[in-house]
Coordinates of C-alpha atoms in Angstrom, one line a residue:
Chain A
M1 CA 98.1 80.3 118.7
F2 CA 101.1 80.5 121.0
A3 CA 100.9 81.1 124.8
A4 CA 103.0 84.3 124.3
C5 CA 100.2 85.7 122.1
T6 CA 97.5 85.9 124.8
D7 CA 98.0 89.7 125.2
P8 CA 98.8 91.3 121.8
D9 CA 98.9 94.8 123.3
A10 CA 102.0 94.0 125.3
L11 CA 104.0 92.7 122.3
D12 CA 106.1 94.7 119.9
G13 CA 108.3 94.2 116.9
L14 CA 108.9 90.7 115.6
A15 CA 107.0 89.0 118.5
W16 CA 103.9 91.0 117.5
L17 CA 104.3 90.2 113.9
G18 CA 104.8 86.5 114.7
C19 CA 101.7 86.4 116.7
Y20 CA 99.8 88.5 114.1
L21 CA 100.7 86.2 111.3
T22 CA 99.5 83.1 113.2
T23 CA 96.0 84.3 114.2
G24 CA 93.1 82.1 113.3
K25 CA 92.2 84.5 110.6
H26 CA 95.6 84.2 109.0
M27 CA 95.4 80.4 109.2
A28 CA 92.2 80.6 107.2
F29 CA 94.0 82.9 104.7
Y30 CA 96.8 80.3 104.3
A31 CA 94.3 77.5 103.9
S32 CA 92.6 79.4 101.2
F33 CA 95.7 79.0 99.0
G34 CA 94.9 75.3 99.2
T35 CA 91.3 76.1 98.1
V36 CA 92.6 77.8 95.0
L37 CA 95.0 75.0 94.1
L38 CA 92.3 72.4 94.8
L39 CA 89.9 74.3 92.4
L40 CA 92.6 74.2 89.7
A41 CA 93.3 70.5 90.3
V42 CA 89.6 69.6 90.0
T43 CA 88.5 72.1 87.4
A44 CA 91.2 71.4 84.8
P45 CA 90.4 67.7 84.2
A46 CA 86.6 68.5 84.5
A47 CA 86.9 71.3 81.9
L48 CA 88.9 69.0 79.7
L49 CA 86.2 66.4 79.9
F50 CA 83.5 68.9 79.0
G51 CA 85.7 70.2 76.2
Y52 CA 86.4 66.7 74.8
G53 CA 82.7 65.8 75.0
G54 CA 81.7 69.1 73.4
A55 CA 84.2 68.6 70.6
L56 CA 83.1 65.1 69.9
A57 CA 79.5 66.2 69.9
A58 CA 80.2 69.0 67.5
R59 CA 81.8 66.6 65.1
S60 CA 79.1 63.9 65.5
P61 CA 77.3 62.6 62.5
V62 CA 74.0 62.6 64.6
A63 CA 72.4 66.0 63.9
P64 CA 70.8 66.8 67.3
L65 CA 74.1 65.9 69.1
R66 CA 76.0 68.1 66.7
W67 CA 73.6 71.0 67.4
L68 CA 74.0 70.5 71.1
G69 CA 77.8 70.6 70.9
K70 CA 77.8 73.7 68.7
T71 CA 75.2 75.5 70.8
Y72 CA 77.1 74.8 74.0
T73 CA 80.3 76.3 72.7
A74 CA 78.6 79.2 71.0
V75 CA 76.5 80.2 73.9
V76 CA 79.1 79.9 76.7
R77 CA 81.8 81.5 74.7
G78 CA 79.5 84.4 73.7
V79 CA 78.3 85.2 77.3
P80 CA 80.6 87.4 79.4
D81 CA 82.2 85.3 82.2
I82 CA 81.1 87.5 85.0
I83 CA 77.4 87.5 83.9
F84 CA 77.7 83.7 83.6
F85 CA 79.2 83.4 87.0
L86 CA 76.7 85.7 88.7
F87 CA 73.6 84.3 87.0
F88 CA 74.4 80.7 86.5
V89 CA 75.3 79.7 90.0
I90 CA 72.0 81.0 91.5
A91 CA 70.1 79.4 88.6
L92 CA 71.9 76.1 89.1
D93 CA 71.3 76.1 92.8
Q94 CA 67.6 76.8 92.4
A95 CA 67.3 74.1 89.7
F96 CA 68.8 71.5 92.0
E97 CA 66.5 72.6 94.8
W98 CA 63.5 72.6 92.5
L99 CA 64.2 69.0 91.4
R100 CA 64.6 67.9 95.0
H101 CA 61.4 69.7 95.9
K102 CA 59.5 67.8 93.2
A103 CA 60.9 64.5 94.3
L104 CA 60.8 64.9 98.1
C105 CA 57.8 67.0 98.8
P106 CA 54.9 65.9 96.6
G107 CA 52.3 67.1 99.2
W108 CA 53.5 70.7 99.2
D109 CA 50.7 73.1 98.1
Q110 CA 52.3 76.5 98.4
P111 CA 53.8 78.2 95.3
I112 CA 57.6 78.1 95.0
R113 CA 57.9 81.7 93.9
Q114 CA 56.2 84.1 96.2
G115 CA 57.1 87.6 95.0
N116 CA 60.8 87.8 95.2
D117 CA 61.2 84.7 97.4
F118 CA 62.2 81.3 96.2
L119 CA 60.7 78.8 98.6
V120 CA 61.1 75.1 98.5
C121 CA 60.1 72.8 101.4
P122 CA 62.7 72.5 104.2
E123 CA 63.6 69.0 103.2
A124 CA 64.5 70.1 99.7
K125 CA 67.0 72.7 100.8
L126 CA 70.4 72.1 99.4
P127 CA 72.3 71.8 101.6
L128 CA 69.8 71.5 104.4
S129 CA 69.7 74.6 106.6
S130 CA 70.6 72.3 109.6
A131 CA 73.7 71.0 107.8
P132 CA 77.1 72.1 109.4
Q133 CA 78.8 75.1 107.8
W134 CA 81.5 73.0 106.1
V135 CA 78.8 71.2 104.0
H136 CA 77.5 74.6 102.9
E137 CA 81.0 75.6 101.9
S138 CA 81.8 72.4 100.1
Y139 CA 78.5 72.7 98.2
G140 CA 79.4 76.3 97.2
F141 CA 82.8 75.1 96.1
A142 CA 81.3 72.2 94.0
L143 CA 79.0 74.7 92.3
A144 CA 82.0 76.9 91.6
V145 CA 83.9 74.0 90.1
L146 CA 81.0 73.0 87.9
T147 CA 80.6 76.6 86.7
F148 CA 84.3 76.9 85.9
A149 CA 84.3 73.5 84.2
I150 CA 81.3 74.5 82.0
V151 CA 82.8 77.9 81.0
F152 CA 86.3 76.6 80.4
G153 CA 85.0 73.4 78.8
A154 CA 83.4 75.5 76.0
F155 CA 86.7 77.1 75.2
A156 CA 88.5 73.7 75.4
A157 CA 85.8 72.2 73.1
N158 CA 86.7 74.8 70.5
V159 CA 90.4 74.3 70.8
I160 CA 90.0 70.5 70.6
E161 CA 87.6 70.7 67.7
G162 CA 90.1 72.9 65.8
A163 CA 92.9 70.4 66.7
M164 CA 90.8 67.5 65.3
R165 CA 90.3 69.4 62.1
A166 CA 94.1 70.0 61.9
V167 CA 94.8 66.3 61.7
P168 CA 95.5 65.7 58.0
R169 CA 92.3 64.3 56.3
A170 CA 94.5 61.9 54.3
Q171 CA 95.4 60.0 57.4
L172 CA 91.8 59.5 58.4
E173 CA 90.9 58.3 54.9
T174 CA 93.8 55.9 54.9
A175 CA 92.6 54.5 58.2
E176 CA 89.1 54.1 56.7
A177 CA 90.6 52.4 53.7
Y178 CA 92.1 49.8 56.0
G179 CA 88.5 49.1 57.1
M180 CA 88.4 50.8 60.5
T181 CA 85.0 52.0 61.7
R182 CA 84.4 55.6 62.5
A183 CA 84.9 55.0 66.2
Q184 CA 88.2 53.2 65.6
V185 CA 89.5 56.0 63.4
T186 CA 88.7 58.5 66.1
R187 CA 90.2 56.4 68.8
R188 CA 93.4 55.2 67.1
V189 CA 94.3 58.0 64.6
L190 CA 92.4 61.2 65.3
V191 CA 92.7 61.6 69.1
P192 CA 96.3 60.6 69.6
Q193 CA 97.4 63.1 66.9
M194 CA 95.1 65.9 67.8
W195 CA 96.7 66.5 71.3
T196 CA 99.8 67.9 69.5
Y197 CA 97.7 70.5 67.9
A198 CA 95.5 71.1 70.9
L199 CA 98.3 71.6 73.4
P200 CA 99.3 75.2 72.8
G201 CA 95.6 76.2 72.9
L202 CA 94.9 74.2 76.0
G203 CA 98.1 75.5 77.7
N204 CA 96.8 79.0 77.0
L205 CA 93.5 78.1 78.6
W206 CA 95.2 76.7 81.7
M207 CA 97.1 80.0 82.1
I208 CA 93.8 81.9 81.8
L209 CA 92.1 79.5 84.3
I210 CA 94.9 80.3 86.8
K211 CA 94.2 84.0 86.4
A212 CA 90.5 83.5 86.6
T213 CA 90.5 81.8 90.0
P214 CA 89.9 85.1 91.8
L215 CA 86.4 84.9 90.4
L216 CA 85.8 82.4 93.2
F217 CA 85.4 85.4 95.3
L218 CA 82.4 86.4 93.2
L219 CA 80.9 83.0 93.8
G220 CA 81.0 83.6 97.6
V221 CA 83.9 81.2 98.2
E222 CA 86.3 82.7 100.7
D223 CA 89.4 82.5 98.6
I224 CA 92.8 84.3 98.8
V225 CA 91.4 87.5 97.4
Y226 CA 88.7 87.7 100.0
W227 CA 91.1 87.1 102.9
A228 CA 93.7 89.5 101.5
R229 CA 91.2 92.2 101.3
E230 CA 89.7 91.4 104.7
L231 CA 93.1 91.1 106.5
G232 CA 94.7 94.0 104.7
G233 CA 92.0 96.6 105.4
S234 CA 92.9 99.0 108.2
K235 CA 92.0 97.8 111.6
T236 CA 90.9 99.9 114.6
D237 CA 91.4 99.1 118.3
I238 CA 88.4 96.9 118.2
Y239 CA 90.6 94.2 116.7
A240 CA 93.3 92.5 118.8
Y241 CA 96.0 93.5 116.2
P242 CA 95.2 97.1 115.0
H243 CA 97.1 98.2 111.9
P244 CA 96.8 100.8 109.1
D245 CA 95.9 99.8 105.5
W246 CA 98.1 96.9 104.6
R247 CA 96.3 95.7 101.5
L248 CA 99.3 96.6 99.3
W249 CA 101.4 94.0 101.1
Y250 CA 98.8 91.3 101.0
F251 CA 98.1 91.8 97.3
L252 CA 101.8 91.8 96.6
G253 CA 101.9 88.4 98.2
L254 CA 99.1 87.3 95.9
L255 CA 101.0 88.7 93.0
V256 CA 104.1 86.6 93.9
F257 CA 101.9 83.5 94.3
Y258 CA 100.2 83.9 90.9
L259 CA 103.5 84.8 89.1
A260 CA 105.1 81.7 90.6
L261 CA 102.2 79.5 89.6
T262 CA 102.1 80.8 86.0
R263 CA 105.9 80.6 85.7
L264 CA 105.9 76.9 86.8
S265 CA 103.1 76.2 84.4
E266 CA 105.0 77.8 81.5
I267 CA 108.1 75.6 82.2
F268 CA 105.9 72.5 82.5
L269 CA 104.0 73.2 79.3
A270 CA 107.1 73.9 77.3
R271 CA 108.5 70.5 78.3
L272 CA 105.2 68.8 77.6
S273 CA 105.0 70.3 74.1
I274 CA 108.5 69.0 73.3
R275 CA 107.5 65.6 74.6
V276 CA 104.3 65.3 72.6
G277 CA 105.9 66.9 69.5
R278 CA 108.5 64.2 69.3
G279 CA 108.7 62.6 65.8
L280 CA 106.7 65.4 64.2
D281 CA 108.2 67.9 61.7
G282 CA 107.3 71.6 61.6
Q283 CA 104.0 70.9 59.7
G284 CA 103.0 68.4 62.3
T285 CA 103.1 65.3 60.1
R286 CA 104.9 62.2 61.1
D287 CA 108.2 61.9 59.3
L288 CA 110.0 59.1 61.1
E289 CA 111.4 57.8 57.8
V290 CA 113.1 61.1 57.0
Q291 CA 115.2 60.8 60.2
G292 CA 116.5 57.4 59.1
Chain B
M1 CA 77.6 63.3 83.1
K2 CA 79.3 65.2 85.8
I3 CA 76.1 67.1 86.6
Y4 CA 74.3 63.9 87.2
A5 CA 77.1 62.6 89.4
I6 CA 77.2 65.7 91.5
A7 CA 73.4 66.0 91.7
A8 CA 73.1 62.3 92.6
A9 CA 75.8 62.6 95.3
A10 CA 74.3 65.8 96.7
I11 CA 70.8 64.3 96.8
G12 CA 72.1 61.1 98.4
L13 CA 74.2 63.0 100.9
S14 CA 71.6 65.3 102.1
A15 CA 68.8 62.7 102.1
G16 CA 70.9 60.9 104.7
M17 CA 71.3 64.0 106.7
A18 CA 67.6 64.8 106.3
L19 CA 66.7 61.6 108.1
A20 CA 69.3 62.2 110.8
E21 CA 68.4 65.8 111.5
A22 CA 64.8 66.1 110.5
H23 CA 63.7 67.5 113.8
T24 CA 66.3 70.3 114.4
Q25 CA 65.7 73.4 112.4
T26 CA 68.7 75.7 112.2
L27 CA 68.3 79.4 111.7
R28 CA 71.0 80.8 109.4
L29 CA 72.0 84.3 110.3
G30 CA 73.6 86.2 107.4
T31 CA 75.9 89.2 108.0
E32 CA 78.7 91.1 106.2
G33 CA 81.5 90.8 108.6
A34 CA 83.2 94.1 107.6
Y35 CA 81.5 96.8 109.5
P36 CA 82.8 97.2 113.1
P37 CA 81.4 97.6 115.6
Y38 CA 78.2 96.3 114.1
N39 CA 79.7 93.1 112.8
F40 CA 83.3 92.1 111.9
I41 CA 85.5 89.0 111.7
N42 CA 87.7 88.9 114.7
D43 CA 91.3 87.8 114.8
A44 CA 90.2 84.2 115.5
G45 CA 88.3 84.3 112.2
E46 CA 84.8 84.3 113.8
V47 CA 81.9 86.7 113.4
D48 CA 82.1 89.2 116.3
G49 CA 80.5 92.6 117.2
F50 CA 77.3 94.0 118.4
E51 CA 75.1 92.0 116.0
R52 CA 76.9 88.8 116.9
E53 CA 76.0 89.3 120.6
L54 CA 72.5 90.5 119.7
G55 CA 71.8 87.6 117.3
D56 CA 73.0 85.0 119.8
A57 CA 70.8 86.6 122.5
L58 CA 67.8 86.6 120.1
C59 CA 68.3 83.0 119.3
A60 CA 68.5 82.1 123.0
Q61 CA 65.4 84.1 123.7
A62 CA 63.4 82.5 120.8
E63 CA 64.9 79.1 121.6
L64 CA 66.4 78.6 118.1
T65 CA 69.6 77.0 117.0
C66 CA 71.5 79.5 115.0
E67 CA 74.5 79.6 112.7
W68 CA 76.4 82.6 111.4
V69 CA 77.1 83.0 107.7
T70 CA 79.0 85.8 106.0
N71 CA 78.1 87.2 102.6
E72 CA 79.2 90.1 100.5
W73 CA 77.2 93.2 101.1
D74 CA 76.4 93.5 97.3
S75 CA 74.6 90.2 97.1
I76 CA 73.3 90.0 100.7
I77 CA 69.6 90.5 99.7
P78 CA 69.5 88.2 96.6
N79 CA 71.0 85.4 98.7
L80 CA 68.4 85.9 101.4
V81 CA 65.5 85.7 99.0
S82 CA 66.9 82.7 97.3
G83 CA 67.2 81.0 100.7
N84 CA 70.9 80.7 101.3
Y85 CA 70.3 82.0 104.8
D86 CA 67.2 83.2 106.7
T87 CA 68.0 86.6 108.2
I88 CA 70.2 89.6 107.7
L89 CA 71.8 91.2 110.7
A90 CA 74.3 93.5 109.0
G91 CA 73.6 97.0 110.2
M92 CA 71.0 97.2 107.5
S93 CA 68.7 100.3 107.9
I94 CA 65.0 99.9 107.4
T95 CA 64.1 101.8 104.2
D96 CA 61.0 101.8 102.0
E97 CA 63.1 100.6 99.0
R98 CA 64.4 97.6 100.8
D99 CA 61.0 96.9 102.4
E100 CA 59.6 96.3 98.9
V101 CA 61.9 93.4 98.4
I102 CA 62.3 92.0 101.9
D103 CA 60.7 92.4 105.3
F104 CA 62.1 93.8 108.5
T105 CA 61.4 93.2 112.2
Q106 CA 61.0 96.1 114.5
P107 CA 64.3 98.1 114.8
Y108 CA 66.9 96.6 117.2
F109 CA 69.0 99.8 116.9
P110 CA 67.6 103.3 116.9
P111 CA 68.2 105.6 113.8
D112 CA 71.9 106.4 113.9
P113 CA 73.4 109.5 112.4
S114 CA 75.7 109.3 109.5
V115 CA 78.8 111.5 109.2
F116 CA 81.4 112.6 106.6
V117 CA 85.1 112.1 107.2
A118 CA 87.7 114.0 105.2
M119 CA 91.3 115.0 105.4
S120 CA 90.6 118.7 106.0
D121 CA 87.7 120.5 107.7
D122 CA 87.3 123.3 105.1
L123 CA 86.1 121.0 102.4
D124 CA 83.0 122.2 100.4
L125 CA 80.8 119.1 100.5
S126 CA 78.5 120.5 97.8
S127 CA 81.1 120.1 95.1
A128 CA 83.2 117.2 96.6
V129 CA 83.8 113.7 95.4
I130 CA 82.2 111.5 98.1
A131 CA 82.8 107.8 98.7
A132 CA 80.1 105.5 100.0
Q133 CA 79.5 101.7 100.1
T134 CA 77.4 100.4 97.2
G135 CA 73.7 99.8 97.9
T136 CA 73.6 101.7 101.3
I137 CA 71.4 104.5 102.4
Q138 CA 74.5 106.7 102.4
A139 CA 75.1 106.0 98.7
S140 CA 71.6 107.0 97.8
H141 CA 71.9 110.1 100.0
V142 CA 75.1 111.3 98.2
A143 CA 73.5 110.5 94.8
E144 CA 70.8 113.0 95.7
M145 CA 73.1 115.7 96.9
E146 CA 73.2 118.6 94.5
G147 CA 76.7 119.0 93.0
A148 CA 78.4 116.2 94.9
T149 CA 79.9 113.2 93.0
L150 CA 79.4 109.7 94.3
V151 CA 82.0 107.0 94.1
E152 CA 80.9 103.6 95.3
F153 CA 83.0 100.9 96.9
A154 CA 82.1 97.3 97.8
T155 CA 83.2 97.4 101.4
P156 CA 83.1 100.2 104.0
D157 CA 86.8 100.0 104.6
E158 CA 87.5 100.8 101.0
T159 CA 85.5 104.1 101.2
V160 CA 87.8 105.3 104.0
A161 CA 90.9 104.1 102.1
A162 CA 89.7 106.1 99.1
V163 CA 89.7 109.3 101.3
R164 CA 93.2 108.5 102.6
N165 CA 94.7 108.1 99.2
G166 CA 93.0 111.1 97.7
E167 CA 90.6 109.2 95.4
A168 CA 87.7 110.8 97.2
D169 CA 87.4 114.0 99.2
A170 CA 85.2 112.6 101.8
A171 CA 83.4 109.4 102.8
L172 CA 79.9 109.0 104.2
A173 CA 79.0 106.2 106.6
D174 CA 77.3 105.5 109.9
K175 CA 78.8 107.5 112.7
A176 CA 79.4 104.4 114.9
F177 CA 81.7 103.0 112.2
L178 CA 83.5 106.2 111.3
A179 CA 84.0 107.7 114.8
P180 CA 86.7 105.2 116.0
I181 CA 88.5 105.5 112.7
A182 CA 88.6 109.3 112.8
E183 CA 89.7 109.1 116.4
Q184 CA 92.6 106.8 115.8
D185 CA 93.9 108.3 112.6
A186 CA 95.2 111.9 113.0
T187 CA 94.9 112.7 109.3
L188 CA 91.1 112.0 109.2
M189 CA 88.4 114.1 110.8
M190 CA 84.6 114.2 110.9
I191 CA 83.2 117.2 109.2
G192 CA 79.8 118.9 108.6
E193 CA 76.6 118.1 110.3
D194 CA 75.3 114.7 111.2
V195 CA 72.9 113.4 108.6
M196 CA 69.9 111.4 109.8
L197 CA 69.1 108.6 107.4
G198 CA 66.8 105.5 107.6
D199 CA 64.3 104.4 110.3
G200 CA 66.7 102.4 112.5
I201 CA 68.2 99.0 111.9
G202 CA 66.1 95.8 111.9
V203 CA 66.5 92.1 111.1
G204 CA 66.0 91.5 107.4
L205 CA 63.7 88.6 106.5
R206 CA 62.0 87.0 103.5
E207 CA 58.5 88.5 103.1
S208 CA 57.1 85.0 103.3
D209 CA 58.7 84.2 106.7
T210 CA 55.9 85.8 108.8
E211 CA 56.2 83.2 111.6
L212 CA 59.9 83.9 112.0
K213 CA 59.2 87.6 112.0
D214 CA 56.7 87.3 114.9
K215 CA 59.2 85.2 116.8
L216 CA 62.0 87.7 116.4
D217 CA 59.8 90.7 117.1
A218 CA 58.8 89.0 120.4
A219 CA 62.4 88.3 121.2
I220 CA 63.4 91.9 120.5
D221 CA 60.5 93.1 122.7
A222 CA 61.8 90.9 125.5
L223 CA 65.4 92.2 125.2
K224 CA 64.1 95.8 125.1
A225 CA 61.9 95.3 128.1
D226 CA 64.6 93.8 130.4
G227 CA 67.1 96.5 129.3
S228 CA 69.7 94.0 128.0
L229 CA 69.4 95.5 124.4
N230 CA 70.3 98.9 125.7
E231 CA 73.2 97.5 127.7
M232 CA 74.5 95.8 124.5
I233 CA 74.3 99.1 122.6
K234 CA 76.2 100.9 125.4
K235 CA 78.8 98.2 125.5
W236 CA 79.6 98.4 121.7
F237 CA 78.8 102.0 120.9
G238 CA 79.8 103.8 124.0
E239 CA 77.8 105.4 126.9
D240 CA 76.5 108.3 124.7
A241 CA 75.0 106.0 122.1
A242 CA 71.3 106.5 121.4
T243 CA 69.3 103.8 123.2
F244 CA 65.6 102.8 123.3
E245 CA 63.3 104.4 125.8
M246 CA 62.2 102.1 128.5

């Protein structure tokens, strides 16, 4: 990184440490914190969208849609996360490639499954094997986001559906009595009120999502856990900066990062729940007239 | 909805690239990046080591464009057969079990002895707790040892760490990996006899990739014939390392 770092063997003390902490490998480690934050930033709204869709589907008057919503939450919630993460990503990737294979290579006459091998035509590869490495990495990241969104979306769907049920039935009936359609009741009465009930559950999910981000590592994304383990492991003289087993320090760093992130989230969620709870009494019903 | 959006974006994106790069085929080389001196991630964050140099030489010899990819050891075979990369160069010994799932080229590295490292040399291996990396020939060897208990770890570095902190009495791995570690750490020593495992190290390939296998076999032949493979082995594993007979 710096000119002074060209010969690490000649350095000692702080200079050595300064050079060590600015190697290309460490830069990749620092960048991976961004990866985790980006995952959170993209996954949370995506999961919320899945959850919202799932909850609306589960409450739908159309039977097949209702079955779909209920099956989605039941299946995803019932399958252990790790199994889901290990199986689903490979299946999803192969499904995409199979679709592209059907679309792009109609003349292909060889079987796609040959023994253990999964073979699609080179044009159907996703990403193409000639694509630069960053495309492969972004694709892996996108698959990870999608998997996280589906898993957490199922839990969010359950929370949101419960919150929708908690909105007093009398209010919905009153709205219907005013002549609103079902969609209007949902949009104007149900949804604005259900957030109050959903927030504690969703806040919980957010905290769990933060702590689940090390699963990225299982999905082959080089996240902070991957780099902490890689950098912390003991290094022999073959490396420019040999050192003993320093994993403890690296993982302590991760601990601080995660604690800071969860603490900040707690403060933010507490404020948010005060904000959305304004004008509600303990039972969650509007009681503006009592205050007057 | 999101699925469609991503799928559509992905199809659109790569269809554009397919047109642009339809003629250049890139060979993706998969490795673990945690097993020096075979392969490791150097301080610049790049794949380095014996297999890096060998892989680049093979690609130059076979006139292929190559790209390095790192993958966890645990899932290195599943990701090869599902097509995320095309070869494995990760110090993977040729064994009958692996040969049922994937194919190997001829060996590019002769059978290398494995050794035990421990904190004391009077350890009784027949009743010891022995650490090995998951899914390696060393792990299967320990599992078959009468009386010994196997503890598995995801990376080779963790097996050595387990010996240092007392979780295991000894670790079993390739000698080329353990020798520099035992040399540079006064508390660790190599004990017992060398164990000969496997039939040498080859490039792992999908069974259906017969054309690539022929190409790489020919390239390995060429590197063996002009002596450059033996030179590489000596450079990374020392003058005493086992080499191929000319």
